[in-house]
């Protein structure tokens, strides 16, 4: 049996659409209730519905052979899985945002609030900028408004959340999309997994990332 870990929540619907187009029986999604494990018995497949960072964990440990997860999660939790395909769903980006009076070009040491300390650190380091990262669990947008930090690094999709909180986008950091990841030992062991990846590739139409 091949196990595929899926990220529940925001990217779930688009993920299921791609899997269904690739010929997997995803009919269980219509009436999934509180279940978190599902089967396509005819094709000997098992699906796990878990939180995004846990997709990477299940794949790393070989419990899942394949996984679907946002590249935001992969940047923040690098691990020993293989990135196989860009699924081109869950599209958004990382950006630096702040109150309108923020000056990204002044050369003082900046304080940056974020849920993504690795991405923020790497970005400012790549620009040779001196920053202090303040790790926040959520509602990061209020940090510059109430004076906790100079700016934030966060995911932006439509930009509505920034606008609603009186923030302005200053710098784009990197595009984010959902990726298909694989356990490397599984791929070596079971050639059927490459066949499944090929079916997904035919749907999303891209080469390896
Ligand atoms: O939110 P929760 O704690 O339940 O879970 P999660 O954040 O782990 O998962 P979920 O379902 O929110 O997101 C799953 C994946 O969707 C992420 O890992 C991203 O790869 C992708 N994705 C795509 C997004 C967005 N778009 C997005 N807009 N993830 C989060 N957001 C949030 C962002 O954090 C910000 O608060 O939406 C807000 C900004 O949206 P706009 O449209 O106002 O700019
Ligand atoms: Mg979220």
PDB file of N, CA and C in Angstrom, residues 10-65:
ATOM      1  N   UNK A  10      -6.703  25.031   4.019  1.00  0.00           N
ATOM      2  CA  UNK A  10      -6.777  25.910   2.860  1.00  0.00           C
ATOM      3  C   UNK A  10      -6.482  25.264   1.495  1.00  0.00           C
ATOM      4  N   UNK A  11      -5.500  24.365   1.422  1.00  0.00           N
ATOM      5  CA  UNK A  11      -5.119  23.819   0.105  1.00  0.00           C
ATOM      6  C   UNK A  11      -5.788  22.471  -0.183  1.00  0.00           C
ATOM      7  N   UNK A  12      -6.619  22.025   0.763  1.00  0.00           N
ATOM      8  CA  UNK A  12      -7.220  20.693   0.672  1.00  0.00           C
ATOM      9  C   UNK A  12      -8.028  20.491  -0.616  1.00  0.00           C
ATOM     10  N   UNK A  13      -8.894  21.456  -0.896  1.00  0.00           N
ATOM     11  CA  UNK A  13      -9.809  21.303  -2.027  1.00  0.00           C
ATOM     12  C   UNK A  13      -9.049  21.206  -3.354  1.00  0.00           C
ATOM     13  N   UNK A  14      -8.099  22.105  -3.566  1.00  0.00           N
ATOM     14  CA  UNK A  14      -7.334  22.091  -4.819  1.00  0.00           C
ATOM     15  C   UNK A  14      -6.459  20.845  -4.919  1.00  0.00           C
ATOM     16  N   UNK A  15      -5.957  20.368  -3.783  1.00  0.00           N
ATOM     17  CA  UNK A  15      -5.152  19.145  -3.780  1.00  0.00           C
ATOM     18  C   UNK A  15      -5.993  17.963  -4.239  1.00  0.00           C
ATOM     19  N   UNK A  16      -7.185  17.860  -3.663  1.00  0.00           N
ATOM     20  CA  UNK A  16      -8.081  16.743  -3.982  1.00  0.00           C
ATOM     21  C   UNK A  16      -8.478  16.785  -5.457  1.00  0.00           C
ATOM     22  N   UNK A  17      -8.653  17.994  -5.981  1.00  0.00           N
ATOM     23  CA  UNK A  17      -9.020  18.150  -7.397  1.00  0.00           C
ATOM     24  C   UNK A  17      -7.913  17.564  -8.292  1.00  0.00           C
ATOM     25  N   UNK A  18      -6.667  17.882  -7.987  1.00  0.00           N
ATOM     26  CA  UNK A  18      -5.546  17.370  -8.785  1.00  0.00           C
ATOM     27  C   UNK A  18      -5.465  15.843  -8.674  1.00  0.00           C
ATOM     28  N   UNK A  19      -5.614  15.333  -7.454  1.00  0.00           N
ATOM     29  CA  UNK A  19      -5.531  13.885  -7.252  1.00  0.00           C
ATOM     30  C   UNK A  19      -6.661  13.169  -8.001  1.00  0.00           C
ATOM     31  N   UNK A  20      -7.856  13.763  -7.974  1.00  0.00           N
ATOM     32  CA  UNK A  20      -8.990  13.153  -8.680  1.00  0.00           C
ATOM     33  C   UNK A  20      -8.738  13.165 -10.187  1.00  0.00           C
ATOM     34  N   UNK A  21      -8.192  14.284 -10.686  1.00  0.00           N
ATOM     35  CA  UNK A  21      -7.876  14.364 -12.122  1.00  0.00           C
ATOM     36  C   UNK A  21      -6.813  13.353 -12.527  1.00  0.00           C
ATOM     37  N   UNK A  22      -5.943  13.008 -11.581  1.00  0.00           N
ATOM     38  CA  UNK A  22      -4.893  12.023 -11.868  1.00  0.00           C
ATOM     39  C   UNK A  22      -5.425  10.593 -11.744  1.00  0.00           C
ATOM     40  N   UNK A  23      -6.713  10.480 -11.437  1.00  0.00           N
ATOM     41  CA  UNK A  23      -7.336   9.155 -11.447  1.00  0.00           C
ATOM     42  C   UNK A  23      -7.417   8.458 -10.108  1.00  0.00           C
ATOM     43  N   UNK A  24      -7.134   9.181  -9.023  1.00  0.00           N
ATOM     44  CA  UNK A  24      -7.305   8.577  -7.706  1.00  0.00           C
ATOM     45  C   UNK A  24      -8.756   8.729  -7.277  1.00  0.00           C
ATOM     46  N   UNK A  25      -9.251   7.752  -6.531  1.00  0.00           N
ATOM     47  CA  UNK A  25     -10.633   7.807  -6.057  1.00  0.00           C
ATOM     48  C   UNK A  25     -10.684   8.656  -4.789  1.00  0.00           C
ATOM     49  N   UNK A  26     -11.093   9.916  -4.946  1.00  0.00           N
ATOM     50  CA  UNK A  26     -11.124  10.841  -3.806  1.00  0.00           C
ATOM     51  C   UNK A  26     -12.546  11.046  -3.307  1.00  0.00           C
ATOM     52  N   UNK A  27     -13.465  10.125  -3.661  1.00  0.00           N
ATOM     53  CA  UNK A  27     -14.873  10.325  -3.327  1.00  0.00           C
ATOM     54  C   UNK A  27     -15.102  10.415  -1.816  1.00  0.00           C
ATOM     55  N   UNK A  28     -14.165   9.863  -1.041  1.00  0.00           N
ATOM     56  CA  UNK A  28     -14.293   9.917   0.425  1.00  0.00           C
ATOM     57  C   UNK A  28     -14.327  11.355   0.950  1.00  0.00           C
ATOM     58  N   UNK A  29     -13.762  12.287   0.176  1.00  0.00           N
ATOM     59  CA  UNK A  29     -13.681  13.674   0.643  1.00  0.00           C
ATOM     60  C   UNK A  29     -15.049  14.333   0.742  1.00  0.00           C
ATOM     61  N   UNK A  30     -15.998  13.823  -0.026  1.00  0.00           N
ATOM     62  CA  UNK A  30     -17.324  14.420  -0.038  1.00  0.00           C
ATOM     63  C   UNK A  30     -18.004  14.277   1.325  1.00  0.00           C
ATOM     64  N   UNK A  31     -17.696  13.225   2.027  1.00  0.00           N
ATOM     65  CA  UNK A  31     -18.370  12.960   3.298  1.00  0.00           C
ATOM     66  C   UNK A  31     -17.342  12.445   4.296  1.00  0.00           C
ATOM     67  N   UNK A  32     -16.344  13.286   4.600  1.00  0.00           N
ATOM     68  CA  UNK A  32     -15.221  12.761   5.376  1.00  0.00           C
ATOM     69  C   UNK A  32     -15.432  12.840   6.881  1.00  0.00           C
ATOM     70  N   UNK A  33     -16.407  13.641   7.322  1.00  0.00           N
ATOM     71  CA  UNK A  33     -16.653  13.755   8.759  1.00  0.00           C
ATOM     72  C   UNK A  33     -15.388  14.138   9.490  1.00  0.00           C
ATOM     73  N   UNK A  34     -15.104  13.468  10.580  1.00  0.00           N
ATOM     74  CA  UNK A  34     -13.899  13.791  11.345  1.00  0.00           C
ATOM     75  C   UNK A  34     -12.762  12.807  11.070  1.00  0.00           C
ATOM     76  N   UNK A  35     -12.975  11.936  10.097  1.00  0.00           N
ATOM     77  CA  UNK A  35     -11.925  10.955   9.777  1.00  0.00           C
ATOM     78  C   UNK A  35     -10.665  11.639   9.271  1.00  0.00           C
ATOM     79  N   UNK A  36      -9.509  11.030   9.549  1.00  0.00           N
ATOM     80  CA  UNK A  36      -8.238  11.589   9.106  1.00  0.00           C
ATOM     81  C   UNK A  36      -7.444  10.593   8.266  1.00  0.00           C
ATOM     82  N   UNK A  37      -7.956   9.375   8.152  1.00  0.00           N
ATOM     83  CA  UNK A  37      -7.321   8.364   7.297  1.00  0.00           C
ATOM     84  C   UNK A  37      -8.371   7.842   6.319  1.00  0.00           C
ATOM     85  N   UNK A  38      -7.993   7.795   5.039  1.00  0.00           N
ATOM     86  CA  UNK A  38      -8.936   7.372   3.997  1.00  0.00           C
ATOM     87  C   UNK A  38      -8.253   6.399   3.041  1.00  0.00           C
ATOM     88  N   UNK A  39      -9.065   5.630   2.322  1.00  0.00           N
ATOM     89  CA  UNK A  39      -8.507   4.621   1.420  1.00  0.00           C
ATOM     90  C   UNK A  39      -9.097   4.709   0.025  1.00  0.00           C
ATOM     91  N   UNK A  40      -8.235   4.469  -0.962  1.00  0.00           N
ATOM     92  CA  UNK A  40      -8.682   4.147  -2.308  1.00  0.00           C
ATOM     93  C   UNK A  40      -8.328   2.671  -2.422  1.00  0.00           C
ATOM     94  N   UNK A  41      -9.300   1.819  -2.074  1.00  0.00           N
ATOM     95  CA  UNK A  41      -9.009   0.386  -1.946  1.00  0.00           C
ATOM     96  C   UNK A  41      -8.622  -0.231  -3.288  1.00  0.00           C
ATOM     97  N   UNK A  42      -9.300   0.209  -4.352  1.00  0.00           N
ATOM     98  CA  UNK A  42      -9.047  -0.375  -5.669  1.00  0.00           C
ATOM     99  C   UNK A  42      -7.586  -0.184  -6.092  1.00  0.00           C
ATOM    100  N   UNK A  43      -7.000   0.963  -5.706  1.00  0.00           N
ATOM    101  CA  UNK A  43      -5.612   1.238  -6.133  1.00  0.00           C
ATOM    102  C   UNK A  43      -4.620   1.040  -4.999  1.00  0.00           C
ATOM    103  N   UNK A  44      -5.100   0.474  -3.896  1.00  0.00           N
ATOM    104  CA  UNK A  44      -4.243   0.184  -2.749  1.00  0.00           C
ATOM    105  C   UNK A  44      -3.520   1.441  -2.232  1.00  0.00           C
ATOM    106  N   UNK A  45      -4.290   2.530  -2.090  1.00  0.00           N
ATOM    107  CA  UNK A  45      -3.740   3.795  -1.611  1.00  0.00           C
ATOM    108  C   UNK A  45      -4.364   4.168  -0.275  1.00  0.00           C
ATOM    109  N   UNK A  46      -3.540   4.828   0.547  1.00  0.00           N
ATOM    110  CA  UNK A  46      -4.035   5.347   1.825  1.00  0.00           C
ATOM    111  C   UNK A  46      -3.715   6.838   1.879  1.00  0.00           C
ATOM    112  N   UNK A  47      -4.667   7.634   2.329  1.00  0.00           N
ATOM    113  CA  UNK A  47      -4.472   9.086   2.444  1.00  0.00           C
ATOM    114  C   UNK A  47      -4.566   9.512   3.903  1.00  0.00           C
ATOM    115  N   UNK A  48      -3.620  10.350   4.337  1.00  0.00           N
ATOM    116  CA  UNK A  48      -3.658  10.915   5.691  1.00  0.00           C
ATOM    117  C   UNK A  48      -3.937  12.403   5.557  1.00  0.00           C
ATOM    118  N   UNK A  49      -4.820  12.937   6.388  1.00  0.00           N
ATOM    119  CA  UNK A  49      -5.133  14.368   6.363  1.00  0.00           C
ATOM    120  C   UNK A  49      -4.574  14.986   7.634  1.00  0.00           C
ATOM    121  N   UNK A  50      -3.473  15.753   7.513  1.00  0.00           N
ATOM    122  CA  UNK A  50      -2.768  16.249   8.701  1.00  0.00           C
ATOM    123  C   UNK A  50      -2.375  17.722   8.558  1.00  0.00           C
ATOM    124  N   UNK A  51      -1.881  18.329   9.630  1.00  0.00           N
ATOM    125  CA  UNK A  51      -1.403  19.716   9.598  1.00  0.00           C
ATOM    126  C   UNK A  51      -0.146  19.800   8.722  1.00  0.00           C
ATOM    127  N   UNK A  52       0.030  20.962   8.079  1.00  0.00           N
ATOM    128  CA  UNK A  52       1.100  21.117   7.097  1.00  0.00           C
ATOM    129  C   UNK A  52       2.493  20.638   7.555  1.00  0.00           C
ATOM    130  N   UNK A  53       3.010  21.115   8.697  1.00  0.00           N
ATOM    131  CA  UNK A  53       4.370  20.679   9.064  1.00  0.00           C
ATOM    132  C   UNK A  53       4.444  19.173   9.303  1.00  0.00           C
ATOM    133  N   UNK A  54       3.306  18.578   9.689  1.00  0.00           N
ATOM    134  CA  UNK A  54       3.296  17.137   9.948  1.00  0.00           C
ATOM    135  C   UNK A  54       3.369  16.320   8.657  1.00  0.00           C
ATOM    136  N   UNK A  55       2.959  16.910   7.537  1.00  0.00           N
ATOM    137  CA  UNK A  55       3.111  16.226   6.246  1.00  0.00           C
ATOM    138  C   UNK A  55       4.590  15.925   6.028  1.00  0.00           C
ATOM    139  N   UNK A  56       5.429  16.946   6.243  1.00  0.00           N
ATOM    140  CA  UNK A  56       6.873  16.754   6.062  1.00  0.00           C
ATOM    141  C   UNK A  56       7.404  15.696   7.034  1.00  0.00           C
ATOM    142  N   UNK A  57       6.917  15.712   8.255  1.00  0.00           N
ATOM    143  CA  UNK A  57       7.375  14.738   9.257  1.00  0.00           C
ATOM    144  C   UNK A  57       6.998  13.312   8.858  1.00  0.00           C
ATOM    145  N   UNK A  58       5.752  13.108   8.433  1.00  0.00           N
ATOM    146  CA  UNK A  58       5.318  11.757   8.036  1.00  0.00           C
ATOM    147  C   UNK A  58       6.127  11.246   6.841  1.00  0.00           C
ATOM    148  N   UNK A  59       6.428  12.141   5.905  1.00  0.00           N
ATOM    149  CA  UNK A  59       7.190  11.725   4.724  1.00  0.00           C
ATOM    150  C   UNK A  59       8.645  11.439   5.113  1.00  0.00           C
ATOM    151  N   UNK A  60       9.227  12.303   5.936  1.00  0.00           N
ATOM    152  CA  UNK A  60      10.618  12.087   6.378  1.00  0.00           C
ATOM    153  C   UNK A  60      10.784  10.745   7.061  1.00  0.00           C
ATOM    154  N   UNK A  61       9.805  10.388   7.896  1.00  0.00           N
ATOM    155  CA  UNK A  61       9.891   9.136   8.651  1.00  0.00           C
ATOM    156  C   UNK A  61       9.446   7.927   7.838  1.00  0.00           C
ATOM    157  N   UNK A  62       9.020   8.166   6.597  1.00  0.00           N
ATOM    158  CA  UNK A  62       8.649   7.046   5.733  1.00  0.00           C
ATOM    159  C   UNK A  62       7.294   6.444   6.054  1.00  0.00           C
ATOM    160  N   UNK A  63       6.531   7.090   6.935  1.00  0.00           N
ATOM    161  CA  UNK A  63       5.161   6.628   7.217  1.00  0.00           C
ATOM    162  C   UNK A  63       4.299   6.936   6.004  1.00  0.00           C
ATOM    163  N   UNK A  64       4.529   8.131   5.438  1.00  0.00           N
ATOM    164  CA  UNK A  64       3.917   8.462   4.155  1.00  0.00           C
ATOM    165  C   UNK A  64       5.005   8.381   3.087  1.00  0.00           C
ATOM    166  N   UNK A  65       4.650   7.833   1.908  1.00  0.00           N
ATOM    167  CA  UNK A  65       5.597   7.767   0.793  1.00  0.00           C
ATOM    168  C   UNK A  65       5.635   9.099   0.058  1.00  0.00           C
TER     169      UNK A  65
END
